[in-house]
């Protein structure tokens, strides 16, 4: 009986990539539908308030599309970014300030090129991928863009800025689409999420947060989907990893300070060779 060769993960990834390329027109159709949906959707109408009151505030940067823009909610306090910041502030017992780089339709390649706000940040939260799924972005382009974005963030926010990559939502579950299209979208999401995990594991000071399980609240049908609930669950999933990243950044800063004190005690200081 002939043995059936089991595809290796790399070969399996190449197979999925080939299928995605072959079905690109189908992806582009869904991208057009998504753009129309995004253009018609509600967004926050109130003024942005990007501060959580408290002492010694942590500084955050959010880079993303609909999660940062506030797709589907009418108040900025309900967005993923705002809810994440409040949870971080509560857990840390500190204030939080944050800045946002966002657009309803933002790809990883665009995010890697966009002008980032000047000023230091302690952690950057990256919420990308929906448009890249629908554009059938190649794995190599996706991975390169995420790595380049981390480099650019640290050029403006400071070399010690932690980066938190967030998983792509299961978009195929949010709208009625044919089973074939659903499987293709799901495979592309899984492929890009796996690459994001690799980027996070191989980038110093980076972390990965999978998209939270959303069916646990009974949201099985599009008509029952609450975007306010989705933003809240996003924030609840992201905040603990941001807190852990900030604790690590604090520890690194303390270690650097202790090393500086030791050099001074040994007679070395700024401009004095050790």
CSV table of C-alpha atoms in Angstrom, one decimal:
chain,number,residue,atom,x,y,z
A,1,UNK,CA,0.0,0.0,0.0
A,2,UNK,CA,1.6,3.3,-1.0
A,3,UNK,CA,2.4,5.8,1.7
A,4,UNK,CA,0.6,9.1,1.5
A,5,UNK,CA,3.1,11.9,2.1
A,6,UNK,CA,2.0,14.4,4.7
A,7,UNK,CA,2.6,18.0,3.6
A,8,UNK,CA,5.1,19.9,5.8
A,9,UNK,CA,3.9,23.2,7.3
A,10,UNK,CA,6.0,25.1,4.8
A,11,UNK,CA,4.6,23.2,1.8
A,12,UNK,CA,1.1,23.6,3.3
A,13,UNK,CA,1.7,27.3,3.5
A,14,UNK,CA,2.8,27.5,-0.1
A,15,UNK,CA,-0.3,25.5,-1.2
A,16,UNK,CA,-2.6,27.9,0.7
A,17,UNK,CA,-0.7,30.9,-0.9
A,18,UNK,CA,-1.2,29.5,-4.3
A,19,UNK,CA,-4.9,29.0,-3.8
A,20,UNK,CA,-5.2,32.5,-2.5
A,21,UNK,CA,-3.4,33.9,-5.5
A,22,UNK,CA,-5.6,31.9,-7.9
A,23,UNK,CA,-8.8,33.1,-6.2
A,24,UNK,CA,-7.7,36.8,-5.9
A,25,UNK,CA,-10.7,38.1,-7.9
A,26,UNK,CA,-13.0,36.6,-5.3
A,27,UNK,CA,-11.0,38.3,-2.5
A,28,UNK,CA,-11.2,41.6,-4.4
A,29,UNK,CA,-14.9,41.3,-4.7
A,30,UNK,CA,-15.2,40.9,-1.0
A,31,UNK,CA,-12.8,43.9,-0.6
A,32,UNK,CA,-15.2,46.0,-2.7
A,33,UNK,CA,-18.1,45.0,-0.5
A,34,UNK,CA,-16.1,45.7,2.6
A,35,UNK,CA,-15.1,49.1,1.4
A,36,UNK,CA,-18.8,49.9,0.8
A,37,UNK,CA,-19.7,48.6,4.3
A,38,UNK,CA,-17.0,50.6,5.9
A,39,UNK,CA,-18.0,53.8,4.1
A,40,UNK,CA,-21.6,53.4,5.3
A,41,UNK,CA,-20.9,52.3,8.9
A,42,UNK,CA,-21.3,54.5,12.0
A,43,UNK,CA,-18.2,55.9,13.7
A,44,UNK,CA,-17.8,58.0,16.9
A,45,UNK,CA,-19.2,61.4,16.6
A,46,UNK,CA,-17.9,63.0,19.8
A,47,UNK,CA,-14.5,64.6,20.4
A,48,UNK,CA,-11.5,62.2,20.9
A,49,UNK,CA,-10.2,62.1,24.5
A,50,UNK,CA,-7.0,60.2,24.6
A,51,UNK,CA,-6.1,60.5,28.3
A,52,UNK,CA,-6.9,58.4,31.3
A,53,UNK,CA,-6.3,60.5,34.4
A,54,UNK,CA,-3.8,59.3,36.9
A,55,UNK,CA,-0.2,59.7,38.1
A,56,UNK,CA,2.9,58.9,36.0
A,57,UNK,CA,1.0,58.0,32.9
A,58,UNK,CA,2.0,55.3,30.5
A,59,UNK,CA,2.3,56.3,26.9
A,60,UNK,CA,0.6,54.1,24.2
A,61,UNK,CA,0.4,54.2,20.4
A,62,UNK,CA,-2.3,52.4,18.5
A,63,UNK,CA,-1.9,51.6,14.8
A,64,UNK,CA,-4.8,50.0,13.0
A,65,UNK,CA,-8.0,50.2,11.0
A,66,UNK,CA,-11.5,49.7,12.2
A,67,UNK,CA,-10.6,48.8,15.8
A,68,UNK,CA,-8.9,52.1,16.2
A,69,UNK,CA,-11.3,54.1,14.1
A,70,UNK,CA,-14.2,52.9,16.1
A,71,UNK,CA,-16.2,51.1,13.4
A,72,UNK,CA,-19.8,50.5,14.5
A,73,UNK,CA,-19.8,52.6,17.7
A,74,UNK,CA,-20.9,56.2,18.2
A,75,UNK,CA,-18.6,57.3,21.1
A,76,UNK,CA,-14.8,57.2,21.4
A,77,UNK,CA,-15.0,55.8,24.9
A,78,UNK,CA,-16.4,52.6,23.3
A,79,UNK,CA,-13.5,52.0,20.9
A,80,UNK,CA,-11.0,49.2,21.3
A,81,UNK,CA,-8.2,51.8,21.9
A,82,UNK,CA,-10.1,53.6,24.6
A,83,UNK,CA,-11.2,50.5,26.4
A,84,UNK,CA,-7.7,49.0,26.3
A,85,UNK,CA,-6.2,52.2,27.7
A,86,UNK,CA,-8.7,52.3,30.6
A,87,UNK,CA,-8.0,48.7,31.5
A,88,UNK,CA,-4.3,49.3,31.4
A,89,UNK,CA,-4.6,52.3,33.6
A,90,UNK,CA,-6.8,50.4,36.1
A,91,UNK,CA,-4.4,47.5,36.2
A,92,UNK,CA,-1.3,49.7,36.6
A,93,UNK,CA,-2.8,52.2,39.0
A,94,UNK,CA,-1.5,54.9,36.7
A,95,UNK,CA,-2.7,57.4,34.1
A,96,UNK,CA,-2.5,56.6,30.4
A,97,UNK,CA,-2.1,58.8,27.4
A,98,UNK,CA,-2.2,57.6,23.8
A,99,UNK,CA,-2.0,58.5,20.2
A,100,UNK,CA,-3.6,56.9,17.2
A,101,UNK,CA,-2.6,56.2,13.6
A,102,UNK,CA,-5.6,54.8,11.8
A,103,UNK,CA,-7.8,54.7,8.7
A,104,UNK,CA,-10.9,52.6,8.0
A,105,UNK,CA,-9.0,50.8,5.2
A,106,UNK,CA,-5.4,50.5,6.2
A,107,UNK,CA,-3.0,47.8,5.0
A,108,UNK,CA,0.2,46.7,6.7
A,109,UNK,CA,2.3,48.1,3.9
A,110,UNK,CA,0.6,51.5,4.2
A,111,UNK,CA,1.1,51.4,8.0
A,112,UNK,CA,4.8,50.7,7.5
A,113,UNK,CA,5.1,53.8,5.4
A,114,UNK,CA,2.7,56.3,7.1
A,115,UNK,CA,4.1,59.2,9.1
A,116,UNK,CA,4.0,58.2,12.7
A,117,UNK,CA,3.5,60.8,15.5
A,118,UNK,CA,6.6,62.2,17.1
A,119,UNK,CA,7.2,61.6,20.8
A,120,UNK,CA,8.0,58.7,23.0
A,121,UNK,CA,5.7,55.7,23.6
A,122,UNK,CA,6.1,52.9,26.0
A,123,UNK,CA,4.1,50.4,24.0
A,124,UNK,CA,2.6,50.2,20.5
A,125,UNK,CA,-0.5,48.1,19.7
A,126,UNK,CA,-0.8,47.0,16.1
A,127,UNK,CA,-4.3,46.0,14.9
A,128,UNK,CA,-4.0,45.3,11.2
A,129,UNK,CA,-4.9,42.6,8.7
A,130,UNK,CA,-8.5,42.9,7.5
A,131,UNK,CA,-7.6,44.7,4.3
A,132,UNK,CA,-4.6,42.5,3.7
A,133,UNK,CA,-6.8,39.4,3.9
A,134,UNK,CA,-9.1,40.8,1.3
A,135,UNK,CA,-6.2,42.0,-0.9
A,136,UNK,CA,-4.7,38.5,-0.8
A,137,UNK,CA,-1.5,40.0,0.5
A,138,UNK,CA,1.4,37.6,0.2
A,139,UNK,CA,2.9,36.2,3.3
A,140,UNK,CA,6.4,37.6,2.5
A,141,UNK,CA,4.9,41.1,2.1
A,142,UNK,CA,2.9,40.9,5.2
A,143,UNK,CA,5.8,39.7,7.4
A,144,UNK,CA,8.2,42.3,5.9
A,145,UNK,CA,5.7,45.1,6.6
A,146,UNK,CA,5.1,44.1,10.2
A,147,UNK,CA,8.9,44.0,10.8
A,148,UNK,CA,9.4,47.3,9.1
A,149,UNK,CA,6.6,48.9,11.1
A,150,UNK,CA,8.3,47.8,14.4
A,151,UNK,CA,11.5,49.4,13.3
A,152,UNK,CA,9.8,52.7,12.3
A,153,UNK,CA,7.8,52.7,15.6
A,154,UNK,CA,11.0,52.5,17.6
A,155,UNK,CA,12.7,55.2,15.5
A,156,UNK,CA,10.0,57.7,16.6
A,157,UNK,CA,8.7,56.2,19.9
A,158,UNK,CA,12.1,55.2,21.3
A,159,UNK,CA,14.1,52.0,21.1
A,160,UNK,CA,12.6,50.6,24.3
A,161,UNK,CA,9.0,50.8,22.9
A,162,UNK,CA,7.3,47.4,23.2
A,163,UNK,CA,5.2,46.2,20.3
A,164,UNK,CA,2.0,44.2,20.7
A,165,UNK,CA,0.6,42.6,17.6
A,166,UNK,CA,-3.1,41.7,17.7
A,167,UNK,CA,-4.6,38.8,15.7
A,168,UNK,CA,-7.0,39.3,12.7
A,169,UNK,CA,-10.7,38.9,13.5
A,170,UNK,CA,-12.6,35.9,12.0
A,171,UNK,CA,-14.2,38.1,9.4
A,172,UNK,CA,-15.9,35.3,7.6
A,173,UNK,CA,-18.0,34.8,10.7
A,174,UNK,CA,-19.4,38.3,10.7
A,175,UNK,CA,-21.4,38.2,7.5
A,176,UNK,CA,-23.3,35.7,5.4
A,177,UNK,CA,-21.0,34.5,2.6
A,178,UNK,CA,-20.8,31.3,0.6
A,179,UNK,CA,-19.0,28.3,2.2
A,180,UNK,CA,-16.2,28.3,-0.3
A,181,UNK,CA,-15.4,32.0,0.2
A,182,UNK,CA,-15.7,31.5,4.0
A,183,UNK,CA,-13.1,28.7,3.9
A,184,UNK,CA,-10.7,30.8,1.7
A,185,UNK,CA,-11.0,33.8,4.0
A,186,UNK,CA,-10.4,31.7,7.1
A,187,UNK,CA,-7.3,30.1,5.6
A,188,UNK,CA,-5.9,33.4,4.6
A,189,UNK,CA,-6.5,34.8,8.2
A,190,UNK,CA,-4.9,31.7,9.7
A,191,UNK,CA,-1.9,32.1,7.4
A,192,UNK,CA,-1.3,35.7,8.2
A,193,UNK,CA,-1.9,35.2,11.9
A,194,UNK,CA,0.7,32.4,11.9
A,195,UNK,CA,3.2,34.8,10.3
A,196,UNK,CA,2.4,37.5,12.8
A,197,UNK,CA,3.1,35.1,15.6
A,198,UNK,CA,6.5,34.4,14.1
A,199,UNK,CA,7.3,38.1,13.8
A,200,UNK,CA,6.3,38.6,17.5
A,201,UNK,CA,8.5,35.6,18.6
A,202,UNK,CA,11.5,36.8,16.7
A,203,UNK,CA,11.3,40.5,17.4
A,204,UNK,CA,12.8,41.6,20.8
A,205,UNK,CA,10.2,43.3,23.0
A,206,UNK,CA,7.3,42.2,20.9
A,207,UNK,CA,4.2,40.1,21.8
A,208,UNK,CA,1.3,38.5,20.2
A,209,UNK,CA,-2.4,38.6,21.2
A,210,UNK,CA,-4.9,36.3,19.4
A,211,UNK,CA,-8.3,37.7,18.6
A,212,UNK,CA,-10.6,36.8,21.5
A,213,UNK,CA,-13.2,34.1,21.3
A,214,UNK,CA,-16.4,35.9,20.5
A,215,UNK,CA,-19.0,33.2,20.3
A,216,UNK,CA,-19.0,32.8,24.1
A,217,UNK,CA,-21.5,35.6,24.4
A,218,UNK,CA,-23.9,33.9,22.0
A,219,UNK,CA,-23.1,36.1,18.9
A,220,UNK,CA,-23.9,33.5,16.3
A,221,UNK,CA,-25.7,35.6,13.8
A,222,UNK,CA,-24.8,38.9,12.1
A,223,UNK,CA,-28.1,40.5,13.4
A,224,UNK,CA,-27.0,39.7,17.0
A,225,UNK,CA,-23.5,41.1,16.5
A,226,UNK,CA,-22.8,44.1,18.8
A,227,UNK,CA,-19.8,46.1,17.7
A,228,UNK,CA,-19.7,47.7,21.2
A,229,UNK,CA,-19.3,44.2,22.6
A,230,UNK,CA,-16.6,43.4,20.0
A,231,UNK,CA,-14.6,46.5,20.9
A,232,UNK,CA,-14.9,45.7,24.6
A,233,UNK,CA,-13.7,42.1,24.1
A,234,UNK,CA,-10.9,43.3,21.9
A,235,UNK,CA,-9.7,45.6,24.8
A,236,UNK,CA,-10.1,42.9,27.4
A,237,UNK,CA,-7.9,40.6,25.4
A,238,UNK,CA,-5.2,43.2,24.6
A,239,UNK,CA,-4.9,45.0,27.9
A,240,UNK,CA,-3.2,42.1,29.9
A,241,UNK,CA,-0.4,41.7,27.3
A,242,UNK,CA,0.1,45.5,27.2
A,243,UNK,CA,0.4,45.5,31.0
A,244,UNK,CA,2.9,42.7,30.9
A,245,UNK,CA,4.9,44.5,28.2
A,246,UNK,CA,4.9,47.7,30.3
A,247,UNK,CA,6.1,45.9,33.4
A,248,UNK,CA,9.0,44.4,31.3
A,249,UNK,CA,9.8,47.9,30.0
A,250,UNK,CA,9.9,49.2,33.6
A,251,UNK,CA,12.2,46.4,34.6
A,252,UNK,CA,14.6,47.2,31.7
A,253,UNK,CA,14.5,50.9,32.6
A,254,UNK,CA,15.3,50.1,36.2
A,255,UNK,CA,18.2,47.8,35.1
A,256,UNK,CA,19.6,50.5,32.9
A,257,UNK,CA,19.4,53.0,35.7
A,258,UNK,CA,21.1,50.7,38.1
A,259,UNK,CA,23.9,50.1,35.6
A,260,UNK,CA,24.3,53.8,35.2
A,261,UNK,CA,24.6,54.2,39.0
A,262,UNK,CA,27.2,51.5,39.1
A,263,UNK,CA,29.3,53.2,36.4
A,264,UNK,CA,29.1,56.5,38.3
A,265,UNK,CA,30.1,54.8,41.6
A,266,UNK,CA,33.1,53.4,39.7
A,267,UNK,CA,34.1,56.9,38.6
A,268,UNK,CA,32.6,56.8,35.1
A,269,UNK,CA,30.0,59.2,33.9
A,270,UNK,CA,28.8,60.8,30.7
A,271,UNK,CA,31.7,61.3,28.4
A,272,UNK,CA,34.1,59.3,30.6
A,273,UNK,CA,35.3,56.0,29.1
A,274,UNK,CA,34.7,52.9,31.2
